Amino acid sequence: MQEKDLIISQIQMIKNLLIMVTCSFLFISIVVILFSGKIIMNPLSKLIKNAKLIAAGEDSEVQMIKKENAKSEIDELIDAFNAMTTGLKENLNEVTRQKKQIETLLLHMTDGIVAFNMEGVIIHINPAATRMLKITSKDQTFKEVFENLKIDINMEKEIYLENWTTTEKKVDIDGKYINMFFAPFKDENDRPAGIMVLAQDITEHVKLDNMRKEFVADVSHELKTPLTSIMGYTETLLESEYDKELQEKFLNVINSEAVRMTKLVSDLLTLSKYDNKKMNWEKTEFDLGELVKECEQNLKIEAEKKNQKVECFVTAEVPLVYADRDGIERVVLNILSNSIKYTNEGGNIKIYVGFVYTDAYIKIIDNGIGIPEKDLSRIFERFYRVDKARTRAMGGTGLGLSIAKEILDNNDGRIDIKSIPQKGTEVVITIPTCQNNKSHI
């Protein structure tokens, strides 16, 4: 609603600017006419009167006086013409300046503006409108423009509506969502003069809205699944008596689902803190190679369970990095645990730590199942999973990579992922070294 009010106010502002220029021109014209009538006609009347007296045959002395007066009247007339010319020039310059201001405003607006007269012919269009609505030199009328866009709208109906308002239309043009507002405008006599169209590219808004809807749906689903499982096993335990072994089995399932739900809520709270800028980053200097080796040791048991070979290589003399140590540790653990999860038994995982110029890097390479190319562009989206069933079965929330990217973004770092299905994945994490962050010292 606020967005619509803003659009309407923009249209009204443009209308007001056009009306202001028109009224200014009319006012200046009236002033010039009145001014010229008073200043020019008075000496001209006197000049005609004196000419008649001279023609009547007065004596030479009187005629001499009349001639002098006539000369004076002519000088006054010339001065009046000069003053009028100067004033008119200044006023016209002011109108031209205002006109150029409006043209510049419309030219550089990111929103498209198209104005049609009462005959439906384009009288003004800015580059943004030409680009958004795909208008060519052949499209010169209201009907041609909107028939090409397959929009059913009648210009006369919009202009002669009883209640003057704006009509809103949304259209998909080559994958871009364009929102259009149609607003009739009037001339200085308050009569219909045409219709104005404001076009806005709302593609990003639509994408964000879709992401929001997907996010809500995903959260609901992710919470509903473990809750349903917990409720089912709890009700089963309450309804009948089972031996201790079966009760223990049910309770383990309940506990597992509760842990999974707790992790999900924790990840959501973490992302919420990032989104609301409420995370306190405690940036310090630390040895990245040492951190990576610690993470490798923490996940050693997981790798051994799958008989995987994990190797870590640290380039000598890697400069200290300046970032939030706990945050970077979380990123490394997330990426390394993903490599272990999605690499088959007996697979190989290699970790390299080094530096290039003023950035340190961590490169994690595995020969796991890989990621299809079509999914690579979306893997940092919240709740996005390449294989939903498999990820959920492994206890993933679909938020790990989103959190990792948020952490790196807030620590001036970067993450890049390359992958080939059934061959493996390469993840490169870069973090600024202390040499690149001298300002913190």
mmCIF file of C-alpha atoms in Angstrom, residues 128-417:
data_model
loop_
_atom_site.group_PDB
_atom_site.id
_atom_site.type_symbol
_atom_site.label_atom_id
_atom_site.label_comp_id
_atom_site.label_asym_id
_atom_site.label_seq_id
_atom_site.Cartn_x
_atom_site.Cartn_y
_atom_site.Cartn_z
ATOM 1 C CA ALA A 128 13.462 3.951 -18.976
ATOM 2 C CA ALA A 129 9.972 3.451 -20.427
ATOM 3 C CA THR A 130 11.354 2.636 -23.874
ATOM 4 C CA ARG A 131 13.605 0.002 -22.331
ATOM 5 C CA MET A 132 11.074 -1.541 -19.909
ATOM 6 C CA LEU A 133 8.092 -1.687 -22.257
ATOM 7 C CA LYS A 134 10.121 -2.644 -25.354
ATOM 8 C CA ILE A 135 8.686 0.328 -27.273
ATOM 9 C CA THR A 136 10.051 0.736 -30.811
ATOM 10 C CA SER A 137 9.843 3.592 -33.297
ATOM 11 C CA LYS A 138 6.834 1.838 -34.859
ATOM 12 C CA ASP A 139 4.856 2.044 -31.629
ATOM 13 C CA GLN A 140 3.451 5.570 -31.556
ATOM 14 C CA THR A 141 -0.021 5.154 -30.104
ATOM 15 C CA PHE A 142 -1.588 3.910 -26.875
ATOM 16 C CA LYS A 143 -3.267 1.035 -28.700
ATOM 17 C CA GLU A 144 -0.078 -0.135 -30.445
ATOM 18 C CA VAL A 145 2.007 -0.066 -27.268
ATOM 19 C CA PHE A 146 -0.373 -2.043 -25.071
ATOM 20 C CA GLU A 147 -1.592 -4.453 -27.735
ATOM 21 C CA ASN A 148 2.039 -5.522 -28.174
ATOM 22 C CA LEU A 149 2.236 -6.112 -24.421
ATOM 23 C CA LYS A 150 -1.068 -8.033 -24.530
ATOM 24 C CA ILE A 151 -2.633 -5.734 -21.925
ATOM 25 C CA ASP A 152 -6.377 -5.273 -22.166
ATOM 26 C CA ILE A 153 -6.972 -1.607 -21.334
ATOM 27 C CA ASN A 154 -9.175 1.062 -22.882
ATOM 28 C CA MET A 155 -7.758 4.584 -22.926
ATOM 29 C CA GLU A 156 -11.127 6.383 -23.183
ATOM 30 C CA LYS A 157 -12.513 4.386 -20.286
ATOM 31 C CA GLU A 158 -9.531 5.295 -18.112
ATOM 32 C CA ILE A 159 -9.779 9.006 -18.967
ATOM 33 C CA TYR A 160 -13.532 9.374 -18.511
ATOM 34 C CA LEU A 161 -13.952 7.386 -15.309
ATOM 35 C CA GLU A 162 -16.334 9.119 -12.950
ATOM 36 C CA ASN A 163 -13.886 8.900 -10.070
ATOM 37 C CA TRP A 164 -10.437 10.078 -11.155
ATOM 38 C CA THR A 165 -8.032 7.476 -9.916
ATOM 39 C CA THR A 166 -5.156 5.281 -11.072
ATOM 40 C CA THR A 167 -5.425 1.852 -12.663
ATOM 41 C CA GLU A 168 -2.712 -0.667 -11.885
ATOM 42 C CA LYS A 169 -1.526 -3.449 -14.204
ATOM 43 C CA LYS A 170 1.232 -6.029 -13.727
ATOM 44 C CA VAL A 171 2.864 -7.719 -16.691
ATOM 45 C CA ASP A 172 5.744 -10.123 -17.303
ATOM 46 C CA ILE A 173 7.990 -8.814 -20.095
ATOM 47 C CA ASP A 174 10.817 -11.183 -21.037
ATOM 48 C CA GLY A 175 11.144 -12.478 -17.483
ATOM 49 C CA LYS A 176 10.919 -9.037 -15.864
ATOM 50 C CA TYR A 177 7.911 -8.030 -13.795
ATOM 51 C CA ILE A 178 6.686 -4.527 -14.644
ATOM 52 C CA ASN A 179 4.061 -2.698 -12.609
ATOM 53 C CA MET A 180 2.189 0.031 -14.496
ATOM 54 C CA PHE A 181 -0.028 2.839 -13.203
ATOM 55 C CA PHE A 182 -2.398 4.635 -15.578
ATOM 56 C CA ALA A 183 -3.389 8.146 -14.478
ATOM 57 C CA PRO A 184 -5.364 10.652 -16.599
ATOM 58 C CA PHE A 185 -4.292 14.295 -16.453
ATOM 59 C CA LYS A 186 -6.056 17.600 -17.171
ATOM 60 C CA ASP A 187 -5.134 20.878 -18.856
ATOM 61 C CA GLU A 188 -5.198 24.391 -17.355
ATOM 62 C CA ASN A 189 -8.962 24.584 -17.922
ATOM 63 C CA ASP A 190 -9.526 21.387 -15.913
ATOM 64 C CA ARG A 191 -10.476 19.434 -19.021
ATOM 65 C CA PRO A 192 -9.115 15.948 -19.883
ATOM 66 C CA ALA A 193 -5.803 16.308 -21.733
ATOM 67 C CA GLY A 194 -4.522 12.736 -21.942
ATOM 68 C CA ILE A 195 -3.205 9.859 -19.877
ATOM 69 C CA MET A 196 0.117 9.236 -18.199
ATOM 70 C CA VAL A 197 1.672 5.808 -17.587
ATOM 71 C CA LEU A 198 4.257 5.162 -14.889
ATOM 72 C CA ALA A 199 6.167 1.863 -15.286
ATOM 73 C CA GLN A 200 8.224 0.304 -12.482
ATOM 74 C CA ASP A 201 10.510 -2.725 -12.619
ATOM 75 C CA ILE A 202 9.424 -4.795 -9.602
ATOM 76 C CA THR A 203 11.323 -7.972 -10.520
ATOM 77 C CA GLU A 204 13.437 -7.877 -7.356
ATOM 78 C CA HIS A 205 10.362 -7.215 -5.211
ATOM 79 C CA VAL A 206 8.586 -10.216 -6.741
ATOM 80 C CA LYS A 207 11.627 -12.443 -6.233
ATOM 81 C CA LEU A 208 11.989 -11.349 -2.610
ATOM 82 C CA ASP A 209 8.287 -11.894 -2.012
ATOM 83 C CA ASN A 210 8.511 -15.385 -3.522
ATOM 84 C CA MET A 211 11.568 -16.132 -1.386
ATOM 85 C CA ARG A 212 9.679 -14.949 1.688
ATOM 86 C CA LYS A 213 6.756 -17.241 0.873
ATOM 87 C CA GLU A 214 9.096 -20.169 0.242
ATOM 88 C CA PHE A 215 10.935 -19.400 3.479
ATOM 89 C CA VAL A 216 7.713 -19.438 5.520
ATOM 90 C CA ALA A 217 6.604 -22.665 3.817
ATOM 91 C CA ASP A 218 9.999 -24.303 4.389
ATOM 92 C CA VAL A 219 10.145 -23.300 8.049
ATOM 93 C CA SER A 220 6.623 -24.612 8.588
ATOM 94 C CA HIS A 221 7.488 -27.892 6.880
ATOM 95 C CA GLU A 222 10.814 -28.308 8.687
ATOM 96 C CA LEU A 223 9.163 -27.756 12.071
ATOM 97 C CA LYS A 224 6.099 -29.822 11.267
ATOM 98 C CA THR A 225 8.083 -32.930 10.280
ATOM 99 C CA PRO A 226 9.908 -33.476 13.606
ATOM 100 C CA LEU A 227 6.875 -32.373 15.616
ATOM 101 C CA THR A 228 4.698 -34.933 13.834
ATOM 102 C CA SER A 229 7.282 -37.626 14.526
ATOM 103 C CA ILE A 230 7.575 -36.649 18.215
ATOM 104 C CA MET A 231 3.794 -36.585 18.649
ATOM 105 C CA GLY A 232 3.395 -39.955 16.910
ATOM 106 C CA TYR A 233 5.954 -41.790 19.060
ATOM 107 C CA THR A 234 4.760 -40.059 22.249
ATOM 108 C CA GLU A 235 1.144 -41.056 21.638
ATOM 109 C CA THR A 236 2.247 -44.631 20.907
ATOM 110 C CA LEU A 237 4.143 -44.814 24.190
ATOM 111 C CA LEU A 238 1.165 -43.419 26.121
ATOM 112 C CA GLU A 239 -1.394 -45.727 24.555
ATOM 113 C CA SER A 240 0.293 -49.035 25.411
ATOM 114 C CA GLU A 241 2.980 -50.563 27.549
ATOM 115 C CA TYR A 242 6.115 -51.626 25.751
ATOM 116 C CA ASP A 243 9.240 -53.414 26.876
ATOM 117 C CA LYS A 244 12.192 -51.334 27.905
ATOM 118 C CA GLU A 245 14.110 -51.957 24.661
ATOM 119 C CA LEU A 246 11.256 -50.683 22.466
ATOM 120 C CA GLN A 247 10.644 -47.710 24.769
ATOM 121 C CA GLU A 248 14.315 -46.818 24.542
ATOM 122 C CA LYS A 249 14.148 -47.022 20.748
ATOM 123 C CA PHE A 250 11.118 -44.704 20.613
ATOM 124 C CA LEU A 251 12.698 -42.261 23.056
ATOM 125 C CA ASN A 252 15.870 -42.137 20.965
ATOM 126 C CA VAL A 253 13.793 -41.178 17.915
ATOM 127 C CA ILE A 254 11.993 -38.497 19.935
ATOM 128 C CA ASN A 255 15.309 -37.170 21.239
ATOM 129 C CA SER A 256 16.826 -37.142 17.740
ATOM 130 C CA GLU A 257 13.887 -35.180 16.322
ATOM 131 C CA ALA A 258 14.001 -32.749 19.265
ATOM 132 C CA VAL A 259 17.723 -32.164 18.698
ATOM 133 C CA ARG A 260 17.089 -31.610 15.000
ATOM 134 C CA MET A 261 14.330 -29.092 15.775
ATOM 135 C CA THR A 262 16.525 -27.318 18.336
ATOM 136 C CA LYS A 263 19.310 -27.009 15.750
ATOM 137 C CA LEU A 264 16.858 -25.621 13.213
ATOM 138 C CA VAL A 265 15.549 -22.995 15.640
ATOM 139 C CA SER A 266 19.117 -22.114 16.637
ATOM 140 C CA ASP A 267 20.107 -21.608 12.996
ATOM 141 C CA LEU A 268 17.023 -19.464 12.388
ATOM 142 C CA LEU A 269 17.844 -17.294 15.408
ATOM 143 C CA THR A 270 21.425 -16.927 14.149
ATOM 144 C CA LEU A 271 20.228 -15.788 10.722
ATOM 145 C CA SER A 272 17.773 -13.411 12.375
ATOM 146 C CA LYS A 273 20.638 -11.802 14.287
ATOM 147 C CA TYR A 274 22.593 -11.370 11.055
ATOM 148 C CA ASP A 275 19.594 -9.879 9.264
ATOM 149 C CA ASN A 276 18.912 -7.413 12.076
ATOM 150 C CA LYS A 277 22.602 -6.519 12.509
ATOM 151 C CA LYS A 278 22.470 -7.653 16.138
ATOM 152 C CA MET A 279 25.491 -9.937 15.945
ATOM 153 C CA ASN A 280 28.540 -8.754 17.859
ATOM 154 C CA TRP A 281 31.584 -9.703 15.826
ATOM 155 C CA GLU A 282 34.689 -10.084 17.960
ATOM 156 C CA LYS A 283 37.398 -9.687 15.347
ATOM 157 C CA THR A 284 40.896 -10.711 16.387
ATOM 158 C CA GLU A 285 44.164 -11.795 14.846
ATOM 159 C CA PHE A 286 44.619 -15.562 14.631
ATOM 160 C CA ASP A 287 46.445 -18.329 12.790
ATOM 161 C CA LEU A 288 44.148 -19.726 10.087
ATOM 162 C CA GLY A 289 46.244 -22.876 9.567
ATOM 163 C CA GLU A 290 46.000 -23.720 13.255
ATOM 164 C CA LEU A 291 42.210 -23.200 13.208
ATOM 165 C CA VAL A 292 41.748 -25.480 10.199
ATOM 166 C CA LYS A 293 43.808 -28.247 11.813
ATOM 167 C CA GLU A 294 41.649 -28.032 14.938
ATOM 168 C CA CYS A 295 38.487 -28.371 12.818
ATOM 169 C CA GLU A 296 40.000 -31.378 11.043
ATOM 170 C CA GLN A 297 40.669 -33.060 14.396
ATOM 171 C CA ASN A 298 37.122 -32.328 15.613
ATOM 172 C CA LEU A 299 35.670 -34.156 12.605
ATOM 173 C CA LYS A 300 38.271 -36.921 12.476
ATOM 174 C CA ILE A 301 35.947 -39.507 14.024
ATOM 175 C CA GLU A 302 33.210 -38.765 11.474
ATOM 176 C CA ALA A 303 35.666 -39.261 8.608
ATOM 177 C CA GLU A 304 37.044 -42.487 10.119
ATOM 178 C CA LYS A 305 33.531 -43.937 10.378
ATOM 179 C CA LYS A 306 33.338 -43.725 6.577
ATOM 180 C CA ASN A 307 36.953 -44.818 6.120
ATOM 181 C CA GLN A 308 37.747 -41.513 4.404
ATOM 182 C CA LYS A 309 41.241 -40.116 3.994
ATOM 183 C CA VAL A 310 41.492 -36.471 5.051
ATOM 184 C CA GLU A 311 44.747 -34.591 4.390
ATOM 185 C CA CYS A 312 45.590 -31.037 5.434
ATOM 186 C CA PHE A 313 48.384 -28.969 3.852
ATOM 187 C CA VAL A 314 49.362 -25.587 5.267
ATOM 188 C CA THR A 315 51.665 -23.305 3.275
ATOM 189 C CA ALA A 316 54.545 -22.006 5.357
ATOM 190 C CA GLU A 317 54.292 -18.504 6.794
ATOM 191 C CA VAL A 318 50.616 -17.846 6.110
ATOM 192 C CA PRO A 319 49.990 -14.345 7.587
ATOM 193 C CA LEU A 320 47.618 -13.978 10.501
ATOM 194 C CA VAL A 321 44.036 -13.209 9.510
ATOM 195 C CA TYR A 322 41.764 -10.600 11.085
ATOM 196 C CA ALA A 323 38.207 -11.848 11.574
ATOM 197 C CA ASP A 324 35.760 -13.320 14.084
ATOM 198 C CA ARG A 325 37.450 -16.589 15.040
ATOM 199 C CA ASP A 326 34.305 -18.376 16.238
ATOM 200 C CA GLY A 327 32.470 -17.404 13.059
ATOM 201 C CA ILE A 328 35.254 -18.628 10.758
ATOM 202 C CA GLU A 329 35.486 -21.847 12.771
ATOM 203 C CA ARG A 330 31.768 -22.416 12.202
ATOM 204 C CA VAL A 331 32.222 -21.899 8.449
ATOM 205 C CA VAL A 332 35.135 -24.361 8.215
ATOM 206 C CA LEU A 333 33.317 -26.995 10.277
ATOM 207 C CA ASN A 334 30.217 -26.610 8.095
ATOM 208 C CA ILE A 335 32.076 -26.979 4.785
ATOM 209 C CA LEU A 336 34.267 -29.831 6.017
ATOM 210 C CA SER A 337 31.321 -31.739 7.520
ATOM 211 C CA ASN A 338 29.446 -31.350 4.215
ATOM 212 C CA SER A 339 32.424 -32.867 2.393
ATOM 213 C CA ILE A 340 32.409 -35.830 4.780
ATOM 214 C CA LYS A 341 28.596 -36.278 4.517
ATOM 215 C CA TYR A 342 28.458 -36.175 0.730
ATOM 216 C CA THR A 343 31.606 -38.171 -0.011
ATOM 217 C CA ASN A 344 31.193 -41.922 -0.241
ATOM 218 C CA GLU A 345 33.002 -44.386 1.985
ATOM 219 C CA GLY A 346 36.706 -44.646 1.207
ATOM 220 C CA GLY A 347 36.685 -41.197 -0.410
ATOM 221 C CA ASN A 348 39.420 -38.567 -0.279
ATOM 222 C CA ILE A 349 39.241 -35.042 1.127
ATOM 223 C CA LYS A 350 42.123 -32.583 0.819
ATOM 224 C CA ILE A 351 42.446 -29.262 2.634
ATOM 225 C CA TYR A 352 44.880 -26.532 1.568
ATOM 226 C CA VAL A 353 45.633 -23.367 3.553
ATOM 227 C CA GLY A 354 47.664 -20.620 1.904
ATOM 228 C CA PHE A 355 47.641 -16.971 0.897
ATOM 229 C CA VAL A 356 47.592 -14.836 -2.234
ATOM 230 C CA TYR A 357 48.502 -11.144 -2.068
ATOM 231 C CA THR A 358 46.613 -9.827 0.988
ATOM 232 C CA ASP A 359 44.097 -12.675 1.366
ATOM 233 C CA ALA A 360 44.453 -16.017 3.070
ATOM 234 C CA TYR A 361 42.489 -18.931 1.658
ATOM 235 C CA ILE A 362 41.163 -22.365 2.582
ATOM 236 C CA LYS A 363 40.567 -24.813 -0.257
ATOM 237 C CA ILE A 364 38.599 -27.990 0.479
ATOM 238 C CA ILE A 365 38.472 -30.573 -2.319
ATOM 239 C CA ASP A 366 36.565 -33.864 -2.190
ATOM 240 C CA ASN A 367 35.667 -36.612 -4.652
ATOM 241 C CA GLY A 368 32.075 -36.877 -3.461
ATOM 242 C CA ILE A 369 28.723 -36.903 -5.229
ATOM 243 C CA GLY A 370 29.063 -33.287 -6.406
ATOM 244 C CA ILE A 371 26.421 -30.667 -7.187
ATOM 245 C CA PRO A 372 24.564 -30.295 -10.522
ATOM 246 C CA GLU A 373 25.379 -27.083 -12.389
ATOM 247 C CA LYS A 374 21.753 -25.892 -12.313
ATOM 248 C CA ASP A 375 21.812 -25.935 -8.498
ATOM 249 C CA LEU A 376 25.121 -24.109 -7.962
ATOM 250 C CA SER A 377 23.559 -20.648 -8.283
ATOM 251 C CA ARG A 378 21.020 -21.402 -5.544
ATOM 252 C CA ILE A 379 22.961 -23.329 -2.922
ATOM 253 C CA PHE A 380 23.327 -20.252 -0.683
ATOM 254 C CA GLU A 381 19.563 -19.717 -0.536
ATOM 255 C CA ARG A 382 17.953 -20.523 2.781
ATOM 256 C CA PHE A 383 16.479 -24.043 2.967
ATOM 257 C CA TYR A 384 17.617 -24.827 -0.561
ATOM 258 C CA ARG A 385 18.719 -28.435 -0.878
ATOM 259 C CA VAL A 386 20.026 -30.286 -3.921
ATOM 260 C CA ASP A 387 18.658 -33.611 -2.612
ATOM 261 C CA LYS A 388 16.034 -32.764 0.001
ATOM 262 C CA ALA A 389 15.329 -36.303 1.143
ATOM 263 C CA ARG A 390 19.004 -37.180 1.564
ATOM 264 C CA THR A 391 19.882 -33.917 3.321
ATOM 265 C CA ARG A 392 16.982 -34.261 5.762
ATOM 266 C CA ALA A 393 17.921 -37.874 6.488
ATOM 267 C CA MET A 394 21.460 -36.734 7.349
ATOM 268 C CA GLY A 395 20.141 -34.143 9.793
ATOM 269 C CA GLY A 396 20.785 -31.049 7.665
ATOM 270 C CA THR A 397 18.625 -27.960 8.035
ATOM 271 C CA GLY A 398 19.387 -26.412 4.657
ATOM 272 C CA LEU A 399 20.723 -23.288 6.403
ATOM 273 C CA GLY A 400 24.422 -24.152 6.792
ATOM 274 C CA LEU A 401 25.689 -22.531 3.595
ATOM 275 C CA SER A 402 23.438 -19.494 4.103
ATOM 276 C CA ILE A 403 24.957 -18.962 7.542
ATOM 277 C CA ALA A 404 28.479 -19.530 6.197
ATOM 278 C CA LYS A 405 28.001 -16.868 3.532
ATOM 279 C CA GLU A 406 26.541 -14.400 6.056
ATOM 280 C CA ILE A 407 29.541 -14.907 8.344
ATOM 281 C CA LEU A 408 32.045 -14.386 5.544
ATOM 282 C CA ASP A 409 30.187 -11.334 4.203
ATOM 283 C CA ASN A 410 30.369 -9.757 7.660
ATOM 284 C CA ASN A 411 34.095 -10.529 7.895
ATOM 285 C CA ASP A 412 34.991 -9.182 4.419
ATOM 286 C CA GLY A 413 35.503 -12.732 3.204
ATOM 287 C CA ARG A 414 34.205 -14.703 0.235
ATOM 288 C CA ILE A 415 33.167 -18.246 -0.623
ATOM 289 C CA ASP A 416 33.217 -19.847 -4.090
ATOM 290 C CA ILE A 417 32.068 -23.351 -4.995
#
